[in-house]
CSV table of C-alpha atoms in Angstrom, one decimal:
chain,number,residue,atom,x,y,z
V,1,UNK,CA,-15.9,-79.1,11.1
V,2,UNK,CA,-16.9,-82.7,10.0
V,3,UNK,CA,-20.6,-83.3,9.5
V,4,UNK,CA,-22.5,-86.1,7.9
V,5,UNK,CA,-25.0,-85.3,5.1
V,6,UNK,CA,-28.0,-85.7,7.4
V,7,UNK,CA,-27.1,-82.5,9.3
V,8,UNK,CA,-26.6,-80.4,6.2
V,9,UNK,CA,-28.0,-76.9,6.8
V,10,UNK,CA,-30.4,-75.2,4.3
V,11,UNK,CA,-30.5,-71.4,4.4
V,12,UNK,CA,-33.6,-69.8,3.0
V,13,UNK,CA,-33.1,-66.0,3.1
V,14,UNK,CA,-35.3,-63.2,1.7
V,15,UNK,CA,-32.3,-61.3,0.5
V,16,UNK,CA,-28.5,-61.0,1.0
V,17,UNK,CA,-27.5,-57.4,1.5
V,18,UNK,CA,-23.8,-56.5,0.9
V,19,UNK,CA,-23.2,-55.8,4.6
V,20,UNK,CA,-24.1,-59.4,5.5
V,21,UNK,CA,-21.2,-60.8,3.5
V,22,UNK,CA,-19.0,-61.6,6.5
V,23,UNK,CA,-21.6,-63.6,8.5
V,24,UNK,CA,-22.9,-65.4,5.4
V,25,UNK,CA,-19.3,-66.4,4.5
V,26,UNK,CA,-18.8,-67.8,8.0
V,27,UNK,CA,-22.0,-69.8,7.7
V,28,UNK,CA,-20.7,-71.0,4.3
V,29,UNK,CA,-17.3,-72.0,5.7
V,30,UNK,CA,-18.1,-73.2,9.2
V,31,UNK,CA,-21.5,-74.8,8.8
V,32,UNK,CA,-21.2,-75.9,5.1
V,33,UNK,CA,-24.7,-74.6,4.4
V,34,UNK,CA,-26.6,-74.5,1.1
V,35,UNK,CA,-28.1,-71.1,0.3
V,36,UNK,CA,-31.4,-70.2,-1.4
V,37,UNK,CA,-31.7,-66.5,-1.5
V,38,UNK,CA,-34.3,-64.0,-2.7
V,39,UNK,CA,-33.6,-61.7,-5.6
V,40,UNK,CA,-34.4,-58.2,-4.4
V,41,UNK,CA,-35.2,-56.1,-1.4
V,42,UNK,CA,-35.9,-52.4,-2.0
V,43,UNK,CA,-32.9,-50.2,-2.5
V,44,UNK,CA,-30.4,-52.3,-0.6
V,45,UNK,CA,-27.1,-53.1,-2.3
V,46,UNK,CA,-27.0,-56.9,-3.0
V,47,UNK,CA,-23.9,-59.0,-2.2
V,48,UNK,CA,-22.5,-61.4,-4.8
V,49,UNK,CA,-24.3,-64.6,-4.2
V,50,UNK,CA,-21.7,-66.5,-6.2
V,51,UNK,CA,-19.1,-65.7,-3.5
V,52,UNK,CA,-20.7,-68.4,-1.4
V,53,UNK,CA,-19.6,-71.9,-2.2
V,54,UNK,CA,-22.9,-73.2,-1.0
V,55,UNK,CA,-25.0,-70.9,-3.1
V,56,UNK,CA,-27.6,-73.0,-5.0
V,57,UNK,CA,-30.3,-70.9,-6.4
V,58,UNK,CA,-31.9,-67.4,-6.4
V,59,UNK,CA,-35.5,-67.4,-5.3
V,60,UNK,CA,-38.0,-65.0,-6.9
V,61,UNK,CA,-39.6,-62.6,-4.5
V,62,UNK,CA,-43.2,-61.6,-5.3
V,63,UNK,CA,-45.2,-58.9,-3.7
V,64,UNK,CA,-48.7,-60.1,-3.4
V,65,UNK,CA,-50.5,-57.2,-1.7
V,66,UNK,CA,-49.4,-54.6,0.7
V,67,UNK,CA,-46.3,-55.9,2.5
V,68,UNK,CA,-47.3,-59.6,2.0
V,69,UNK,CA,-44.8,-61.6,-0.1
V,70,UNK,CA,-44.1,-65.0,-1.6
V,71,UNK,CA,-40.8,-66.7,-2.6
V,72,UNK,CA,-41.1,-68.9,-5.7
V,73,UNK,CA,-39.3,-72.2,-5.3
V,74,UNK,CA,-39.1,-72.1,-1.5
V,75,UNK,CA,-41.9,-74.5,-0.6
V,76,UNK,CA,-40.1,-77.4,-2.4
V,77,UNK,CA,-37.1,-77.2,-0.2
V,78,UNK,CA,-38.5,-79.1,2.8
V,79,UNK,CA,-38.6,-82.2,0.6
V,80,UNK,CA,-34.8,-82.0,-0.1
V,81,UNK,CA,-32.3,-84.0,2.1
V,82,UNK,CA,-31.8,-81.4,4.8
V,83,UNK,CA,-32.6,-81.8,8.5
V,84,UNK,CA,-32.0,-78.2,9.6
V,85,UNK,CA,-33.4,-75.0,8.1
V,86,UNK,CA,-32.3,-71.5,8.9
V,87,UNK,CA,-34.9,-69.1,7.5
V,88,UNK,CA,-35.5,-65.3,7.4
V,89,UNK,CA,-38.2,-64.9,10.0
V,90,UNK,CA,-40.6,-62.5,8.1
V,91,UNK,CA,-44.1,-63.5,9.1
V,92,UNK,CA,-45.5,-61.6,6.1
V,93,UNK,CA,-43.8,-64.0,3.7
V,94,UNK,CA,-46.6,-66.6,3.1
V,95,UNK,CA,-44.3,-69.2,1.5
V,96,UNK,CA,-42.3,-69.3,4.8
V,97,UNK,CA,-45.5,-70.4,6.6
V,98,UNK,CA,-45.8,-73.3,4.2
V,99,UNK,CA,-42.1,-74.2,4.6
V,100,UNK,CA,-42.5,-74.3,8.4
V,101,UNK,CA,-45.6,-76.4,8.2
V,102,UNK,CA,-44.0,-79.0,5.8
V,103,UNK,CA,-40.9,-79.2,7.9
V,104,UNK,CA,-43.0,-79.7,11.1
V,105,UNK,CA,-44.9,-82.6,9.4
V,106,UNK,CA,-41.6,-84.1,8.1
V,107,UNK,CA,-39.9,-83.9,11.5
V,108,UNK,CA,-37.3,-81.4,10.4
V,109,UNK,CA,-35.8,-78.6,12.5
V,110,UNK,CA,-36.5,-74.9,11.6
V,111,UNK,CA,-34.8,-71.8,13.0
V,112,UNK,CA,-36.2,-68.3,12.3
V,113,UNK,CA,-33.7,-65.4,12.1
V,114,UNK,CA,-35.9,-62.4,13.0
V,115,UNK,CA,-36.5,-59.2,14.9
V,116,UNK,CA,-39.1,-61.0,16.8
V,117,UNK,CA,-41.2,-58.8,19.1
V,118,UNK,CA,-40.9,-55.0,18.9
V,119,UNK,CA,-43.2,-54.3,21.8
V,120,UNK,CA,-45.6,-52.1,19.8
V,121,UNK,CA,-47.6,-54.9,18.2
V,122,UNK,CA,-51.4,-54.7,18.4
V,123,UNK,CA,-53.6,-57.7,19.5
V,124,UNK,CA,-54.1,-59.1,16.0
V,125,UNK,CA,-50.4,-58.9,15.1
V,126,UNK,CA,-49.4,-60.5,18.4
V,127,UNK,CA,-51.7,-63.5,17.7
V,128,UNK,CA,-50.4,-63.9,14.2
V,129,UNK,CA,-46.8,-63.7,15.2
V,130,UNK,CA,-47.3,-66.1,18.1
V,131,UNK,CA,-48.7,-68.7,15.8
V,132,UNK,CA,-46.0,-68.1,13.3
V,133,UNK,CA,-43.1,-68.4,15.8
V,134,UNK,CA,-44.6,-71.5,17.4
V,135,UNK,CA,-44.2,-73.4,14.2
V,136,UNK,CA,-40.4,-73.2,14.5
V,137,UNK,CA,-37.9,-75.2,16.5
V,138,UNK,CA,-35.9,-72.1,17.6
V,139,UNK,CA,-35.7,-68.4,17.1
V,140,UNK,CA,-32.6,-66.3,16.6
V,141,UNK,CA,-33.2,-62.7,17.7
V,142,UNK,CA,-31.2,-59.6,17.1
V,143,UNK,CA,-31.5,-58.3,20.6
V,144,UNK,CA,-32.1,-59.0,24.3
V,145,UNK,CA,-35.1,-56.6,24.3
V,146,UNK,CA,-37.0,-58.7,21.8
V,147,UNK,CA,-36.2,-61.8,23.9
V,148,UNK,CA,-37.5,-60.1,27.0
V,149,UNK,CA,-40.7,-59.1,25.2
V,150,UNK,CA,-41.3,-62.6,23.8
V,151,UNK,CA,-40.6,-64.3,27.2
V,152,UNK,CA,-43.2,-62.1,28.8
V,153,UNK,CA,-45.6,-63.1,26.0
V,154,UNK,CA,-45.2,-66.7,27.0
V,155,UNK,CA,-42.5,-68.1,24.7
V,156,UNK,CA,-40.1,-70.6,26.3
V,157,UNK,CA,-36.7,-68.9,27.0
V,158,UNK,CA,-34.8,-72.0,25.8
V,159,UNK,CA,-36.3,-71.5,22.4
V,160,UNK,CA,-34.9,-67.9,22.1
V,161,UNK,CA,-31.3,-67.2,21.1
V,162,UNK,CA,-29.9,-63.7,20.9
V,163,UNK,CA,-27.5,-63.4,17.9
V,164,UNK,CA,-27.0,-59.6,17.7
V,165,UNK,CA,-26.0,-58.1,14.3
V,166,UNK,CA,-22.8,-57.3,12.5
V,167,UNK,CA,-21.2,-55.6,9.5
V,168,UNK,CA,-17.9,-56.4,7.8
V,169,UNK,CA,-16.0,-56.7,11.0
V,170,UNK,CA,-12.6,-58.0,9.7
V,171,UNK,CA,-12.3,-55.2,7.1
V,172,UNK,CA,-13.4,-52.5,9.5
V,173,UNK,CA,-11.0,-53.8,12.2
V,174,UNK,CA,-8.1,-53.5,9.8
V,175,UNK,CA,-9.1,-49.9,9.0
V,176,UNK,CA,-9.7,-49.1,12.6
V,177,UNK,CA,-6.1,-50.1,13.6
V,178,UNK,CA,-4.8,-47.4,11.2
V,179,UNK,CA,-7.2,-44.6,12.0
V,180,UNK,CA,-5.8,-41.4,13.4
V,181,UNK,CA,-6.9,-37.8,14.0
V,182,UNK,CA,-7.0,-35.7,10.8
V,183,UNK,CA,-8.1,-32.2,9.8
V,184,UNK,CA,-10.9,-33.6,7.6
V,185,UNK,CA,-13.6,-31.4,9.3
V,186,UNK,CA,-11.4,-28.3,9.9
V,187,UNK,CA,-10.4,-28.3,6.2
V,188,UNK,CA,-14.0,-28.4,5.1
V,189,UNK,CA,-15.7,-26.1,7.6
V,190,UNK,CA,-12.8,-23.9,8.3
V,191,UNK,CA,-13.6,-23.9,12.0
V,192,UNK,CA,-12.9,-26.0,15.2
V,193,UNK,CA,-16.5,-26.6,16.2
V,194,UNK,CA,-17.7,-30.0,17.5
V,195,UNK,CA,-18.7,-32.3,14.6
V,196,UNK,CA,-22.0,-34.2,14.5
V,197,UNK,CA,-22.4,-36.9,11.9
V,198,UNK,CA,-25.0,-39.2,10.4
V,199,UNK,CA,-24.3,-42.2,8.2
V,200,UNK,CA,-27.1,-43.8,6.2
V,201,UNK,CA,-29.8,-43.1,3.7
V,202,UNK,CA,-31.3,-39.7,4.3
V,203,UNK,CA,-34.9,-40.9,4.6
V,204,UNK,CA,-37.7,-39.1,6.3
V,205,UNK,CA,-38.0,-41.7,9.1
V,206,UNK,CA,-34.4,-40.9,10.2
V,207,UNK,CA,-35.6,-37.5,11.3
V,208,UNK,CA,-32.6,-35.5,10.2
V,209,UNK,CA,-34.7,-32.4,10.4
V,210,UNK,CA,-34.5,-32.8,14.2
V,211,UNK,CA,-30.7,-32.5,14.1
V,212,UNK,CA,-31.1,-29.3,12.1
V,213,UNK,CA,-33.6,-27.9,14.6
V,214,UNK,CA,-31.3,-28.9,17.5
V,215,UNK,CA,-28.4,-27.1,15.9
V,216,UNK,CA,-30.4,-23.9,15.8
V,217,UNK,CA,-31.3,-24.3,19.5
V,218,UNK,CA,-27.7,-24.8,20.3
V,219,UNK,CA,-26.7,-21.8,18.3
V,220,UNK,CA,-29.1,-19.7,20.3
V,221,UNK,CA,-27.3,-20.9,23.4
V,222,UNK,CA,-23.9,-19.9,21.7
V,223,UNK,CA,-22.9,-23.5,21.1
V,224,UNK,CA,-22.0,-23.9,17.4
V,225,UNK,CA,-21.7,-27.4,15.9
V,226,UNK,CA,-21.1,-28.8,12.4
V,227,UNK,CA,-23.1,-31.6,10.8
V,228,UNK,CA,-21.9,-34.1,8.2
V,229,UNK,CA,-24.5,-36.2,6.4
V,230,UNK,CA,-23.0,-39.3,4.7
V,231,UNK,CA,-25.7,-40.9,2.6
V,232,UNK,CA,-27.9,-40.5,-0.5
V,233,UNK,CA,-30.6,-37.8,-0.5
V,234,UNK,CA,-34.1,-39.1,-0.9
V,235,UNK,CA,-36.9,-37.4,-2.9
V,236,UNK,CA,-39.3,-37.8,0.1
V,237,UNK,CA,-37.4,-35.0,2.0
V,238,UNK,CA,-35.9,-31.9,0.5
V,239,UNK,CA,-32.7,-31.8,2.6
V,240,UNK,CA,-31.1,-28.9,0.9
V,241,UNK,CA,-34.2,-26.8,1.3
V,242,UNK,CA,-34.5,-27.7,5.0
V,243,UNK,CA,-30.8,-26.7,5.6
V,244,UNK,CA,-31.2,-23.4,3.8
V,245,UNK,CA,-34.5,-22.5,5.6
V,246,UNK,CA,-32.7,-22.8,8.9
V,247,UNK,CA,-29.6,-20.8,7.7
V,248,UNK,CA,-27.3,-23.7,8.3
V,249,UNK,CA,-25.5,-23.9,4.9
V,250,UNK,CA,-22.2,-23.0,6.4
V,251,UNK,CA,-22.5,-25.7,9.1
V,252,UNK,CA,-23.8,-28.7,7.1
V,253,UNK,CA,-21.7,-30.9,4.8
V,254,UNK,CA,-23.8,-33.0,2.4
V,255,UNK,CA,-21.1,-35.5,1.8
V,256,UNK,CA,-23.3,-37.8,-0.4
V,257,UNK,CA,-23.3,-41.6,-0.7
V,258,UNK,CA,-20.1,-43.3,0.2
V,259,UNK,CA,-19.2,-47.1,0.2
V,260,UNK,CA,-15.5,-46.5,0.8
V,261,UNK,CA,-15.0,-47.8,4.4
V,262,UNK,CA,-11.6,-46.1,4.7
V,263,UNK,CA,-13.2,-42.7,4.1
V,264,UNK,CA,-16.2,-43.4,6.3
V,265,UNK,CA,-13.9,-44.6,9.0
V,266,UNK,CA,-11.9,-41.3,8.9
V,267,UNK,CA,-15.1,-39.3,9.1
V,268,UNK,CA,-16.5,-41.3,12.1
V,269,UNK,CA,-13.3,-41.6,14.0
V,270,UNK,CA,-12.8,-37.8,13.8
V,271,UNK,CA,-16.4,-36.9,14.6
V,272,UNK,CA,-17.6,-35.9,18.0
V,273,UNK,CA,-20.8,-38.0,18.0
V,274,UNK,CA,-23.1,-39.7,15.5
V,275,UNK,CA,-26.7,-38.5,15.9
V,276,UNK,CA,-29.7,-40.6,14.7
V,277,UNK,CA,-33.0,-39.1,15.9
V,278,UNK,CA,-35.1,-41.8,14.3
V,279,UNK,CA,-34.5,-45.5,14.7
V,280,UNK,CA,-30.8,-46.1,14.7
V,281,UNK,CA,-30.3,-49.6,13.3
V,282,UNK,CA,-27.0,-50.6,11.8
V,283,UNK,CA,-25.8,-46.9,11.9
V,284,UNK,CA,-25.0,-47.6,15.5
V,285,UNK,CA,-22.8,-50.6,14.7
V,286,UNK,CA,-21.1,-48.7,11.9
V,287,UNK,CA,-20.4,-45.7,14.1
V,288,UNK,CA,-19.2,-47.7,17.1
V,289,UNK,CA,-17.0,-49.9,14.9
V,290,UNK,CA,-14.9,-46.7,14.0
V,291,UNK,CA,-14.9,-45.3,17.5
V,292,UNK,CA,-17.8,-42.8,17.2
V,293,UNK,CA,-20.3,-42.6,20.0
V,294,UNK,CA,-24.0,-42.5,19.2
V,295,UNK,CA,-27.0,-40.5,20.3
V,296,UNK,CA,-30.5,-41.8,19.5
V,297,UNK,CA,-34.0,-41.8,21.1
V,298,UNK,CA,-35.2,-43.8,24.2
V,299,UNK,CA,-38.5,-45.2,23.0
V,300,UNK,CA,-37.3,-48.7,22.5
V,301,UNK,CA,-40.5,-50.2,21.0
V,302,UNK,CA,-39.9,-47.8,18.1
V,303,UNK,CA,-36.2,-48.6,17.9
V,304,UNK,CA,-34.2,-51.2,15.9
V,305,UNK,CA,-32.4,-53.8,18.0
V,306,UNK,CA,-29.0,-52.3,17.5
V,307,UNK,CA,-29.8,-49.6,20.1
V,308,UNK,CA,-28.7,-52.2,22.6
V,309,UNK,CA,-25.0,-51.6,21.6
V,310,UNK,CA,-25.3,-48.1,23.2
V,311,UNK,CA,-24.4,-47.8,26.9
V,312,UNK,CA,-25.8,-44.5,28.1
V,313,UNK,CA,-23.1,-42.1,29.1
V,314,UNK,CA,-20.3,-44.5,28.0
V,315,UNK,CA,-20.4,-44.9,24.2
V,316,UNK,CA,-23.4,-42.7,23.6
V,317,UNK,CA,-26.6,-41.3,25.0
V,318,UNK,CA,-30.4,-41.5,24.7
V,319,UNK,CA,-32.7,-38.5,24.4
V,320,UNK,CA,-36.5,-38.3,24.9
V,321,UNK,CA,-38.3,-39.6,21.8
V,322,UNK,CA,-39.5,-36.9,19.4
V,323,UNK,CA,-38.3,-34.1,21.7
V,324,UNK,CA,-35.9,-31.7,19.9
V,325,UNK,CA,-35.1,-29.8,23.1
V,326,UNK,CA,-34.1,-33.0,24.8
V,327,UNK,CA,-32.0,-33.9,21.7
V,328,UNK,CA,-30.2,-30.5,21.9
V,329,UNK,CA,-29.6,-30.9,25.6
V,330,UNK,CA,-28.2,-34.4,25.1
V,331,UNK,CA,-25.9,-33.3,22.3
V,332,UNK,CA,-24.6,-30.5,24.6
V,333,UNK,CA,-24.2,-32.9,27.5
V,334,UNK,CA,-22.1,-35.3,25.4
V,335,UNK,CA,-19.9,-32.5,24.1
V,336,UNK,CA,-19.4,-31.1,27.6
V,337,UNK,CA,-18.6,-34.6,29.0
V,338,UNK,CA,-16.2,-35.3,26.2
V,339,UNK,CA,-14.4,-32.0,26.6
V,340,UNK,CA,-14.1,-32.2,30.4
V,341,UNK,CA,-14.0,-35.8,31.5
V,342,UNK,CA,-13.2,-38.3,28.8
V,343,UNK,CA,-10.1,-38.4,26.6
V,344,UNK,CA,-10.6,-39.3,22.9
V,345,UNK,CA,-8.9,-42.7,23.2
V,346,UNK,CA,-11.2,-43.6,26.1
V,347,UNK,CA,-14.2,-42.8,24.0
V,348,UNK,CA,-12.9,-44.8,21.1
V,349,UNK,CA,-12.2,-47.8,23.4
V,350,UNK,CA,-15.6,-47.7,24.9
V,351,UNK,CA,-17.1,-47.8,21.4
V,352,UNK,CA,-14.9,-50.7,20.2
V,353,UNK,CA,-15.5,-52.9,23.3
V,354,UNK,CA,-19.2,-53.8,22.6
V,355,UNK,CA,-18.4,-54.5,18.9
V,356,UNK,CA,-15.5,-56.7,19.8
V,357,UNK,CA,-17.5,-58.6,22.4
V,358,UNK,CA,-20.8,-59.1,20.7
V,359,UNK,CA,-21.7,-57.2,17.5
V,360,UNK,CA,-19.5,-59.2,15.1
V,361,UNK,CA,-19.9,-62.2,12.9
V,362,UNK,CA,-17.7,-64.4,15.1
V,363,UNK,CA,-20.1,-64.0,18.0
V,364,UNK,CA,-22.9,-64.8,15.6
V,365,UNK,CA,-21.4,-67.9,14.1
V,366,UNK,CA,-20.6,-69.3,17.6
V,367,UNK,CA,-24.3,-69.0,18.6
V,368,UNK,CA,-25.5,-70.5,15.3
V,369,UNK,CA,-23.1,-73.4,15.5
V,370,UNK,CA,-23.9,-74.2,19.1
V,371,UNK,CA,-27.7,-74.1,18.6
V,372,UNK,CA,-28.2,-75.6,15.1
V,373,UNK,CA,-25.4,-78.1,14.6
V,374,UNK,CA,-25.1,-79.4,18.2
V,375,UNK,CA,-28.7,-79.7,19.4
């Protein structure tokens, strides 16, 4: 794509996690952007910033108080020769407010990449967010739900652009094409029970304890299932103790952390369903990318935007929030549906379709290019 220097894009991001490599590389290649990226973000694995040709500098993230932050070096960027700015839309980053104000004064366009509205904000947060978002030219949102909430709150629809989310689509697609049924679960559990799975850090907010309780309820109804947990154990929740207390040691596989997509792909492809009782987030995209349907809760204001990739009864199901009996019933319903109505390849195809259509970096770069570079 040919562009003159006046349309050069400046990306100011709070952090670049490893799973964002694909979309950032496309921004680098297609939009010829310059990148200024924060140095840290909790326990997330960081991508190699030097893999981006447009990488210019690492910004220092400072925590001021509570969850309020500041990025050193960011507020000088509006005075550089960029006309367009793509910025992580964290309203709790005070330096971003200054960047937005300077760009507005200088007549430059700013685009926030953000979750936007969750639907659970109180009055004060709604006022702060409204002021913050009004400073920008446009807003890229992860989901239609946030767009709907913001439209109801009075934002102009033509300022809101749904960009979805993605992982390493190309790599996962190549792995997906070679996946096949294996005895990975039968070899471990020495049984032929349905296999539940969860992939992600085993934090308290993910409510893995609800899966364990649902398994006990199912066992009382003579339905036995296995559970494989792929992710690092966190000190905030004693997973091993919780499993032992419920007498589930023979039915739970603590697989541990894994960054090998080939192995994760095999586990997801061969699982019956991924269960995420807390907010589902990118676990939904990861699971669907390898043909594994997803069960999560139905209280959308408490969800992450990736819940929108789940079509109830087609590539997953929703249960009543915080209701373990509803969770157990939903798991049973999915297992019964899979056994009686839907062949495995149909399930896999239903999972793949939404990823191929929307939750991939090519969909995202198309929206970014159309909005930023052609407005």
